[in-house]
Short mmCIF file of C-alpha atoms in Angstrom, two decimals:
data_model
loop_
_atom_site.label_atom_id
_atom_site.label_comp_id
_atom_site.label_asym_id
_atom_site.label_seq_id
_atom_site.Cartn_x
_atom_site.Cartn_y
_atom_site.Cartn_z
CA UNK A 229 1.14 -14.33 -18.84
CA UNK A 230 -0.45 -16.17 -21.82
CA UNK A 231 -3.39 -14.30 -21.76
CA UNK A 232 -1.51 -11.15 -21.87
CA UNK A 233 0.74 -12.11 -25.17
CA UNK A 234 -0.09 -13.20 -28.65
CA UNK A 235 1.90 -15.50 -30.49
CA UNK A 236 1.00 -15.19 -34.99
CA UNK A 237 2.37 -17.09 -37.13
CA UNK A 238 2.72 -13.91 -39.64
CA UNK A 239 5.52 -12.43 -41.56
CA UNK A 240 4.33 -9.11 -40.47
CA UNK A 241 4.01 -10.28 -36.50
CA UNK A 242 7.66 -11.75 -37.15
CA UNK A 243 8.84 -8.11 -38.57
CA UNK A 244 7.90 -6.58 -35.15
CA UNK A 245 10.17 -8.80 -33.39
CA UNK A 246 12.83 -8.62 -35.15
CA UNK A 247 13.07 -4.96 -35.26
CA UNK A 248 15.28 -4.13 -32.82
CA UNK A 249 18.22 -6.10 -31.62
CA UNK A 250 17.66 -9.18 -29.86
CA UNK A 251 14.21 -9.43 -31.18
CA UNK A 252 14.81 -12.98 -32.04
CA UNK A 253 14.31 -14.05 -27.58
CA UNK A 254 11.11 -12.51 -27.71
CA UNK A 255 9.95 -14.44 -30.86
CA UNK A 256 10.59 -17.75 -29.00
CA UNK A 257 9.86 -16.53 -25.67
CA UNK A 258 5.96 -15.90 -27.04
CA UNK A 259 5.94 -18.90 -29.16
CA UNK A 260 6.97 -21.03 -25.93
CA UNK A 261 4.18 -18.57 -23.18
CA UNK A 262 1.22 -20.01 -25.41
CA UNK A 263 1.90 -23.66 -23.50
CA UNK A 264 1.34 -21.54 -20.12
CA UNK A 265 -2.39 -22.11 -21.26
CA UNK A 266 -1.60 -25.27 -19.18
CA UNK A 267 -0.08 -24.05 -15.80
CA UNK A 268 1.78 -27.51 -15.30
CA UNK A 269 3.23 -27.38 -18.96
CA UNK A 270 4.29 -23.87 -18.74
CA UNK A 271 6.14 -24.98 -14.98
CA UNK A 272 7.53 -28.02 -16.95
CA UNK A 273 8.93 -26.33 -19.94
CA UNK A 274 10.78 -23.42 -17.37
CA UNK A 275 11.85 -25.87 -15.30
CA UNK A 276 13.38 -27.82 -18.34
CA UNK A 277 15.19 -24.59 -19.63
CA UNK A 278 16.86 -23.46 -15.91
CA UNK A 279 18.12 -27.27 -16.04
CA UNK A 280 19.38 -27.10 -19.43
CA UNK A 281 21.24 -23.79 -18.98
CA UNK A 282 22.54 -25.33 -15.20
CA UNK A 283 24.29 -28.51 -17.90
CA UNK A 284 25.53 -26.10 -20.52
CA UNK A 285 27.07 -23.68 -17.85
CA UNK A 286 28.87 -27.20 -16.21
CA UNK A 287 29.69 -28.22 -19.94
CA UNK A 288 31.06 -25.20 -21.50
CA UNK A 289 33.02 -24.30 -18.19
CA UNK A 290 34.32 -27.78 -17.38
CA UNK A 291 32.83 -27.69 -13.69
CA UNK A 292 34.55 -30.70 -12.09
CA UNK A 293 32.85 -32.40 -8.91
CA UNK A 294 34.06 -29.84 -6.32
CA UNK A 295 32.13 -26.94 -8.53
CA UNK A 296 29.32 -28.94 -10.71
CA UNK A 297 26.93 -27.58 -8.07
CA UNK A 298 27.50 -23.58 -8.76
CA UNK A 299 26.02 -24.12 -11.82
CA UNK A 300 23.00 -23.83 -11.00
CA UNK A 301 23.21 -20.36 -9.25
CA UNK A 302 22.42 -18.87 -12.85
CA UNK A 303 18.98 -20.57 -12.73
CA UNK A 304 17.98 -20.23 -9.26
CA UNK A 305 18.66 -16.19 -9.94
CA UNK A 306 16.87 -16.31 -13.01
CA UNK A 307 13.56 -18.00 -11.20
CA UNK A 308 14.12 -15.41 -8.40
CA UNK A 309 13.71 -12.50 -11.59
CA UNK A 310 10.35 -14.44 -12.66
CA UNK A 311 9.04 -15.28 -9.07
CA UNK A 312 9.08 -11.12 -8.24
CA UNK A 313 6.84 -10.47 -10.99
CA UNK A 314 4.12 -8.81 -9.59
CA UNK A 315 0.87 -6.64 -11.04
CA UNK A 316 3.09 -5.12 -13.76
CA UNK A 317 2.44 -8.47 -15.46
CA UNK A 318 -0.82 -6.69 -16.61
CA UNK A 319 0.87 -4.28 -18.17
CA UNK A 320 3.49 -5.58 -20.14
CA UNK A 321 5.56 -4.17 -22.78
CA UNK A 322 7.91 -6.63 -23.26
CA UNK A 323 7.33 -10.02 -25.72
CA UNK A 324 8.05 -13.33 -23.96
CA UNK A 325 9.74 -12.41 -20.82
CA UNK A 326 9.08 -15.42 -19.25
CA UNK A 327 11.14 -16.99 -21.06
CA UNK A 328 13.45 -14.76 -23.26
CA UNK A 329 16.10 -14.10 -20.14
CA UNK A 330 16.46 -17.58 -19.93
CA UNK A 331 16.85 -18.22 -23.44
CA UNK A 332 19.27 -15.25 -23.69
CA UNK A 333 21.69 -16.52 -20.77
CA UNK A 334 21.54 -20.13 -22.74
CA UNK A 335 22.27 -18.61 -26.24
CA UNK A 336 25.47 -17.28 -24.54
CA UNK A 337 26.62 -20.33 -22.88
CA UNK A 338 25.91 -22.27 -26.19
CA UNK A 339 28.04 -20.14 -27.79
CA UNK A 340 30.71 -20.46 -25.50
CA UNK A 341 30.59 -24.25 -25.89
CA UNK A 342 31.25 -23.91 -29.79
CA UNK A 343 34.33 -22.33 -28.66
CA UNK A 344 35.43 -24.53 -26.47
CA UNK A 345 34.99 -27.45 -28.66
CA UNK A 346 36.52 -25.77 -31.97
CA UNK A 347 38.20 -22.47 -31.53
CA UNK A 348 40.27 -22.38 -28.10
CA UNK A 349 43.17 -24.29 -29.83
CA UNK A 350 44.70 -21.72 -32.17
CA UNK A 351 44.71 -18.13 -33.10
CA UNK A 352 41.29 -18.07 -33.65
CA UNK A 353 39.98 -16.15 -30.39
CA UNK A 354 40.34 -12.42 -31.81
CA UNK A 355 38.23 -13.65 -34.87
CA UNK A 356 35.62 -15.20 -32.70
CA UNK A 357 35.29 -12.52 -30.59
CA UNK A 358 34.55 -10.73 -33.55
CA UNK A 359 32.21 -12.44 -35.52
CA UNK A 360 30.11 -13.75 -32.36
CA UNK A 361 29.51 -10.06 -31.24
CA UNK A 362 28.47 -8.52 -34.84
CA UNK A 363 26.44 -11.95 -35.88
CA UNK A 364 24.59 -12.73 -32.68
CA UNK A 365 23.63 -9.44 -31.47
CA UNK A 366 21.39 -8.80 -33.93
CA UNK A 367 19.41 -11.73 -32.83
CA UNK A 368 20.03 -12.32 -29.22
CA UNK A 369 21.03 -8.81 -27.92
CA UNK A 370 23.30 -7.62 -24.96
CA UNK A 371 24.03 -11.63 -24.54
CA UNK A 372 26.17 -11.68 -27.44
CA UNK A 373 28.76 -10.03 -25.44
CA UNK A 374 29.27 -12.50 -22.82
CA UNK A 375 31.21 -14.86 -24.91
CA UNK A 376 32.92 -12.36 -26.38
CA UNK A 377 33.97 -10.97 -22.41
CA UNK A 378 34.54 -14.73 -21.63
CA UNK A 379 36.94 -15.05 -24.61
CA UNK A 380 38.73 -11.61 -23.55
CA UNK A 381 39.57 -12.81 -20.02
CA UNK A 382 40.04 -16.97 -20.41
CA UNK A 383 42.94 -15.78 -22.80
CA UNK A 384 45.87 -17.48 -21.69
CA UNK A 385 48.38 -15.00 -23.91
CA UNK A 386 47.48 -11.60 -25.47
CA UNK A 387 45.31 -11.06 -23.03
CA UNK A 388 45.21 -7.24 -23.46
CA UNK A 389 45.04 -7.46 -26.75
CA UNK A 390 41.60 -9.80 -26.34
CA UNK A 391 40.58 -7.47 -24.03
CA UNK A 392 40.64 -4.50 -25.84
CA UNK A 393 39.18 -6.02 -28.97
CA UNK A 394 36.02 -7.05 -27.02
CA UNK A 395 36.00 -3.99 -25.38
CA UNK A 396 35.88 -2.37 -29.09
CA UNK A 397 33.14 -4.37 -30.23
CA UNK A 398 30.73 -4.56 -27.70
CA UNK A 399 30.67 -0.87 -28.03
CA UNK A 400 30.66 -0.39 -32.03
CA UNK A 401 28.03 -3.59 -32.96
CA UNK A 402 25.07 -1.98 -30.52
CA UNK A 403 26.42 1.82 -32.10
CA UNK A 404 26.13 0.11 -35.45
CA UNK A 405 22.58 -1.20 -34.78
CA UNK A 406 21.41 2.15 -33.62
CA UNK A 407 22.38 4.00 -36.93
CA UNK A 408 20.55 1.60 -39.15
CA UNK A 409 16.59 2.59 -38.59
CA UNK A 410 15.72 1.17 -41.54
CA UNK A 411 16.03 -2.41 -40.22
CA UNK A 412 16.12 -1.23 -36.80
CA UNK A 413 12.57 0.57 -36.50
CA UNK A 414 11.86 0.09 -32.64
CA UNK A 415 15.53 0.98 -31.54
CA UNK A 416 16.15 3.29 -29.29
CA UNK A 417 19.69 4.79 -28.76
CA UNK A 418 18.94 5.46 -25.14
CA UNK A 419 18.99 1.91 -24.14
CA UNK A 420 20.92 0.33 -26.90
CA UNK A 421 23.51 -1.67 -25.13
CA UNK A 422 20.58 -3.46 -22.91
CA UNK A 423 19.10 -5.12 -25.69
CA UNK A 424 17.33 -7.87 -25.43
CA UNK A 425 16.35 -7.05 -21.48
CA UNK A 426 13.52 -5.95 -20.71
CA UNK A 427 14.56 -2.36 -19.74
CA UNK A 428 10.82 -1.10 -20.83
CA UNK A 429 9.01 -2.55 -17.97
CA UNK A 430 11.69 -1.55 -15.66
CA UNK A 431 12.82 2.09 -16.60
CA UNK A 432 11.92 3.86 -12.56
CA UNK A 433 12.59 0.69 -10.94
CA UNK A 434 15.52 -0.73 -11.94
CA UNK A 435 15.55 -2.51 -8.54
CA UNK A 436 13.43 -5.40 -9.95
CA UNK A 437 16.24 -6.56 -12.19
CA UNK A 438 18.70 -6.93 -10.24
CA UNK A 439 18.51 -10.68 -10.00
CA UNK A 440 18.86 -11.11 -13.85
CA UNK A 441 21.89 -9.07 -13.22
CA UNK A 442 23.01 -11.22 -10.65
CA UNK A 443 22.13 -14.00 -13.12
CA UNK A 444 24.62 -12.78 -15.89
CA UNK A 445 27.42 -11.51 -13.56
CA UNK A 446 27.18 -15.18 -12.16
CA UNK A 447 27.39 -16.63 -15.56
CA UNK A 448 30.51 -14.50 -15.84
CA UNK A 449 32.53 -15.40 -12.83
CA UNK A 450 31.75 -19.14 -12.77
CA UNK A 451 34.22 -20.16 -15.18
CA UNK A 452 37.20 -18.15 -13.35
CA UNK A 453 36.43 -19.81 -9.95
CA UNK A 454 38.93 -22.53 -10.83
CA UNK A 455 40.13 -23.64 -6.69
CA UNK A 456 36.63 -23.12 -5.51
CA UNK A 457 36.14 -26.09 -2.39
CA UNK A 458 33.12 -28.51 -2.25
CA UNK A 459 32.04 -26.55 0.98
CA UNK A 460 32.12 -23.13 -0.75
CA UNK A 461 29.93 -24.71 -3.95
CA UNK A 462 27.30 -25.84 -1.27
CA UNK A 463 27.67 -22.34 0.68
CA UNK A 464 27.23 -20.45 -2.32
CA UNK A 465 24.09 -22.80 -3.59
CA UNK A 466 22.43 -22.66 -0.19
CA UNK A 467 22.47 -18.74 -0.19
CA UNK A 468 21.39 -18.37 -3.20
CA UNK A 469 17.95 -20.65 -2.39
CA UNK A 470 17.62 -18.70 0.46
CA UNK A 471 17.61 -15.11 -1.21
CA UNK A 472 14.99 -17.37 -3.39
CA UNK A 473 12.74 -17.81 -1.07
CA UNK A 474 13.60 -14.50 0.85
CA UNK A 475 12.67 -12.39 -2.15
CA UNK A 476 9.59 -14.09 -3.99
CA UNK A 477 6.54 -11.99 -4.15
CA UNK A 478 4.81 -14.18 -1.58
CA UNK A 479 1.74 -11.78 -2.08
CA UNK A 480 -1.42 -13.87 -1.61
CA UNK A 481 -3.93 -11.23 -2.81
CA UNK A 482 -1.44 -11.34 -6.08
CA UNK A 483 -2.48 -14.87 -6.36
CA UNK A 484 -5.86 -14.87 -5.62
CA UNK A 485 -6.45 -11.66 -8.33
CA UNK A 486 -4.58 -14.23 -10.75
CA UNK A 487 -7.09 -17.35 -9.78
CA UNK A 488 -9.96 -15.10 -10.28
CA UNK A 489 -8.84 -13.72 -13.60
CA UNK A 490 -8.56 -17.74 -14.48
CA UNK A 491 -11.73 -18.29 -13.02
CA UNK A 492 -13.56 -15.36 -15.46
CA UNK A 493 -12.04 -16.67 -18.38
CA UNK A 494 -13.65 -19.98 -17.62
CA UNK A 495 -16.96 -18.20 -16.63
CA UNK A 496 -16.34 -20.48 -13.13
CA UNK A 497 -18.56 -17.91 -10.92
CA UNK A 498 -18.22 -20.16 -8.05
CA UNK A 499 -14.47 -20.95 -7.85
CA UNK A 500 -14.47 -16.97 -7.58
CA UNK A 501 -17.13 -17.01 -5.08
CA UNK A 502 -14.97 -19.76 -3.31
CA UNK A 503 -11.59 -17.70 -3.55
CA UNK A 504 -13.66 -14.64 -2.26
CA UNK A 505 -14.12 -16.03 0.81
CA UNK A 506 -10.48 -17.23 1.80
CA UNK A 507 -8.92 -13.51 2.03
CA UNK A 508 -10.16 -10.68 5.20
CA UNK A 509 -8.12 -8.17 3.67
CA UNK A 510 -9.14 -8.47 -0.44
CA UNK A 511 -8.20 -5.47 -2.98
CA UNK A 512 -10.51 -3.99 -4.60
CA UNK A 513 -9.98 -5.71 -7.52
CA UNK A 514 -11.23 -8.88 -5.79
CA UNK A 515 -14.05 -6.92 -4.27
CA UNK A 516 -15.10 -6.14 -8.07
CA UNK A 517 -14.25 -9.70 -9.28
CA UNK A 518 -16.33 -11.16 -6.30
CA UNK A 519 -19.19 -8.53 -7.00
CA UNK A 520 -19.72 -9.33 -10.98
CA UNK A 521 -19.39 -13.72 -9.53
CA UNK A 522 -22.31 -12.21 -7.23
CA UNK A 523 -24.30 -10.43 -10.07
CA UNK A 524 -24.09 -13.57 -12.64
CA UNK A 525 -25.42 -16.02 -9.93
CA UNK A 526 -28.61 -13.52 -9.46
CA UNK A 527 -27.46 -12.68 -6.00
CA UNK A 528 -25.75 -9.85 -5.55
CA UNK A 529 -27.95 -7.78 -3.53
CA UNK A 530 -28.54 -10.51 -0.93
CA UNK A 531 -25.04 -11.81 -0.36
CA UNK A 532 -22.71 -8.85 -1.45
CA UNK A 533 -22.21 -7.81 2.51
CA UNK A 534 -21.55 -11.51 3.59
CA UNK A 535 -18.00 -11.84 1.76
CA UNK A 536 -14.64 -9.70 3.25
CA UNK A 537 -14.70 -6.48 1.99
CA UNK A 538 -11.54 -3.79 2.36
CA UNK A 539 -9.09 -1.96 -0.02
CA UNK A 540 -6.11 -2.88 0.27
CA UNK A 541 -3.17 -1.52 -1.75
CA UNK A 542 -1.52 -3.83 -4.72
CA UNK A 543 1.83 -5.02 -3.29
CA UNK A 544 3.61 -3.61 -6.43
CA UNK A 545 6.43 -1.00 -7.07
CA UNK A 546 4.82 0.27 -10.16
CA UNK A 547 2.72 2.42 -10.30
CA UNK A 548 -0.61 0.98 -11.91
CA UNK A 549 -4.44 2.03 -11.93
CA UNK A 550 -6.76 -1.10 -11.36
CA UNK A 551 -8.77 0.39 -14.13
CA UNK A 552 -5.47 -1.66 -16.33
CA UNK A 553 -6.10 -4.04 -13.88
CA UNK A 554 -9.95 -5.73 -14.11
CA UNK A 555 -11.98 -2.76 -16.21
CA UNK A 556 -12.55 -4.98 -19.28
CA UNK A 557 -14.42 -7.57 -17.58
CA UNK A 558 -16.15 -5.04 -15.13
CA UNK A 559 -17.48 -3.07 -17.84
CA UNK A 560 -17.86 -6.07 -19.87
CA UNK A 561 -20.29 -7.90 -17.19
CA UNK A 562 -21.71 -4.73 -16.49
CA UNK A 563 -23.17 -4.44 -19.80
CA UNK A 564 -20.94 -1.12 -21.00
CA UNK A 565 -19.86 -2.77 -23.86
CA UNK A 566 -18.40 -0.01 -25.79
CA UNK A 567 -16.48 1.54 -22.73
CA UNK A 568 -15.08 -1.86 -22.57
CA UNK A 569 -14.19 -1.75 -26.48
CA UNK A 570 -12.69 2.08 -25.83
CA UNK A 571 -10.66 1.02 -23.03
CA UNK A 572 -9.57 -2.15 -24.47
CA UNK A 573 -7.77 0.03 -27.42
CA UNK A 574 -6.78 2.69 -25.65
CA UNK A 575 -4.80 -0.26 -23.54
CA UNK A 576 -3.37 -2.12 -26.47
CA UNK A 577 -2.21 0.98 -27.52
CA UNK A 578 -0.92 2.16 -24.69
CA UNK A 579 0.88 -1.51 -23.78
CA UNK A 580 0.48 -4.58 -26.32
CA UNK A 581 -1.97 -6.10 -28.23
CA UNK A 582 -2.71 -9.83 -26.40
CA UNK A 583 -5.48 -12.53 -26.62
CA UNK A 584 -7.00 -11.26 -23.67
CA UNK A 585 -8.08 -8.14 -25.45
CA UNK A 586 -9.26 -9.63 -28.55
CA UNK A 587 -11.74 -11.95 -26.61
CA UNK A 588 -13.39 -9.15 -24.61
CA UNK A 589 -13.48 -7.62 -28.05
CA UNK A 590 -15.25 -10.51 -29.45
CA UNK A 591 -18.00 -10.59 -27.13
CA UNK A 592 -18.31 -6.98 -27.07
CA UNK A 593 -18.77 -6.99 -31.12
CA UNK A 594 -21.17 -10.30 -30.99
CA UNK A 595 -23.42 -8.56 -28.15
CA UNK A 596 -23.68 -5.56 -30.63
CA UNK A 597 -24.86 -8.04 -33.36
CA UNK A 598 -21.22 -7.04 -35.10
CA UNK A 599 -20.41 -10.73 -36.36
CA UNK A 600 -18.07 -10.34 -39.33
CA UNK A 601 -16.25 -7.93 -36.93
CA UNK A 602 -15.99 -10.38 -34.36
CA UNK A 603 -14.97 -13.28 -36.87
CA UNK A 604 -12.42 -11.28 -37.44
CA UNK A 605 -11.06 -11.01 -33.99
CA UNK A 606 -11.69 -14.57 -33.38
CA UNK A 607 -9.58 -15.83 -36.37
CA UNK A 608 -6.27 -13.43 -35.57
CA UNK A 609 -4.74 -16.18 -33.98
CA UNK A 610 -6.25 -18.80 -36.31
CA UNK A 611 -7.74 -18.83 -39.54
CA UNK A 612 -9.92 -22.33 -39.41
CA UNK A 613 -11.95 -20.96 -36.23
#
């Protein structure tokens, strides 16, 4: 995931965030995916953010001890909606996924804490409902509206009149974004009220987000489950770990194709080698991967036939080409440098512009003898290299 995002510090790399409602998730989301450089980091800083939304949701909600542990449902849905990630991942569309949902679900919950501690007590709630849809959409998309819902229905008087009101804005403020294209470049009308998801990677299979919305419905309900038991918290925990585990992409070709990539990066011909052997039924991505470990060591004539070989199909539900898959460093390796250059743009194009790119676009422009052109690859993420 970090290879396949770029992160600039740039006013003109911030303008294409923040060109479409909820643009401002996807800014931090890629700022926090370059620490996924380190595997263990990235792990550590997700695993810090599903705990920190688990507190704010028993914070803002005033969980007491027969409840505290439903907080963490959220989370463990929103890990399930990572963990099915599968080869789409090469492919991506969307800025910072990894960690824009999460972020998105904790804006929300942080705004429904300021309520709680300033504006329940009063007349205020109309006026917050209000203001919290038409300034935070802009920046943090379709999770603007969940405070304003939460407002609507935790209402202890007027509670039609909340309602209606939040009905009323969560349909104008999206409306309202859509007829402004002069901020609002990269809108589209179509999908206007899901903004800030990541509808793009998921437009013919909708399927795959179903646990982020099982992770925002949750966040919903929660705070209305007010003579929930003990016994029902630990019920409802315990299921959701289990649809957890029952639903990961437990693919092991998935994570082998993922080593390898790792292992080309790091020109570690052997750790692909090693991986080669370990799966009888590879894809044929791992077949290539395997063959261009083979052809760097000098041997691939005399051991190609002693490593599993097969074809078998990418456990995805997208539909993707392994040509977006492992082409750059096949051609790459394979000495076609400027089909690798073609392809490489055609792809950014197509998809988005990443690091992963830009180095096989390096090498291809220092093999040609193209230096400044490759200096200038090399320094788009920093100037001083």
């Amino acid at each position: 995931m970090e290879q396949y995002s770029l992160f600039v510090w740039d006013l003109e790399q911030f303008s294409v965030f923040m060109d479409q409602p909820g643009g401002f998730l996807a800014l931090v989301g890629t700022f926090l995916t370059q620490f996924c450089h380190f595997p263990s980091l990235g792990a550590l800083f997700i695993a810090f953010f599903l705990w920190l939304l688990a507190f704010l949701i028993r914070t803002a909600f005033r969980l007491g001890e027969s409840r505290w542990l439903i907080s963490f449902i959220p989370s463990i849905f929103l890990l399930l909606f990572i963990c099915r990630l599968d080869y789409s991942v090469f492919i991506l569309k969307t800025y910072g996924m990894l960690f824009s949902q999460i972020l998105g679900l904790i804006s929300a919950v942080s705004i429904i804490f300021i309520y709680r501690k300033w504006f329940e007590s009063g007349n205020h709630q109309i006026i917050f409902i209000l203001s919290s849809v038409f300034v935070f959409f802009p920046i943090i998309g379709i999770y603007a509206m969940i405070p304003a819902v939460f407002v609507a229905l935790d209402r202890k008087d007027k509670k039609v009149v909340s309602f209606l009101a939040a009905v009323i804005i969560c349909i104008c403020a999206p409306l309202l974004c859509s007829f402004l294209p002069d901020i609002y470049q990269r809108i589209n009308r179509k999908y206007v009220f899901m903004a800030g998801l990541p509808y793009m990677e998921f437009q013919d299979n909708i399927i795959c987000m179903i646990p982020l919305f099982l992770a925002i419905l949750s966040t919903i309900i929660i705070p209305f489950t007010k003579k929930v038991s003990l016994r029902f918290s630990v019920l409802s925990l315990t299921v959701s770990v289990v649809l957890l585990f029952a639903f990961t992409n437990w693919d092991y070709n998935f994570k082998t194709v993922l080593s390898m990539e790792r292992a080309i990066c790091c020109n570690d011909w052997n750790a692909i080698l090693r991986l080669a052997n370990q799966q009888q039924q590879p894809t044929r991505v791992q077949v290539l991967y395997r063959n261009i470990a083979l052809f760097q060591k000098g041997r691939l004539t005399e051991d190609m036939f002693k490593y599993p070989d097969g074809s078998a199909s990418l456990r995805t539900r997208s539909i993707i080409p392994i040509s977006y898959i492992c082409a750059a460093p096949v051609l790459h390796y394979c000495g076609m440098v400027n089909s690798c250059d073609r392809l490489v743009m055609e792809t950014s194009a197509s998809f988005s512009k990443n690091i992963y790119f830009y180095k096989y676009q390096a090498r291809n422009a220092m093999l040609r003898g193209e230096y400044e052109l490759a200096r200038k690859y090399i320094t788009i993420v920093s100037r001083n290299w």
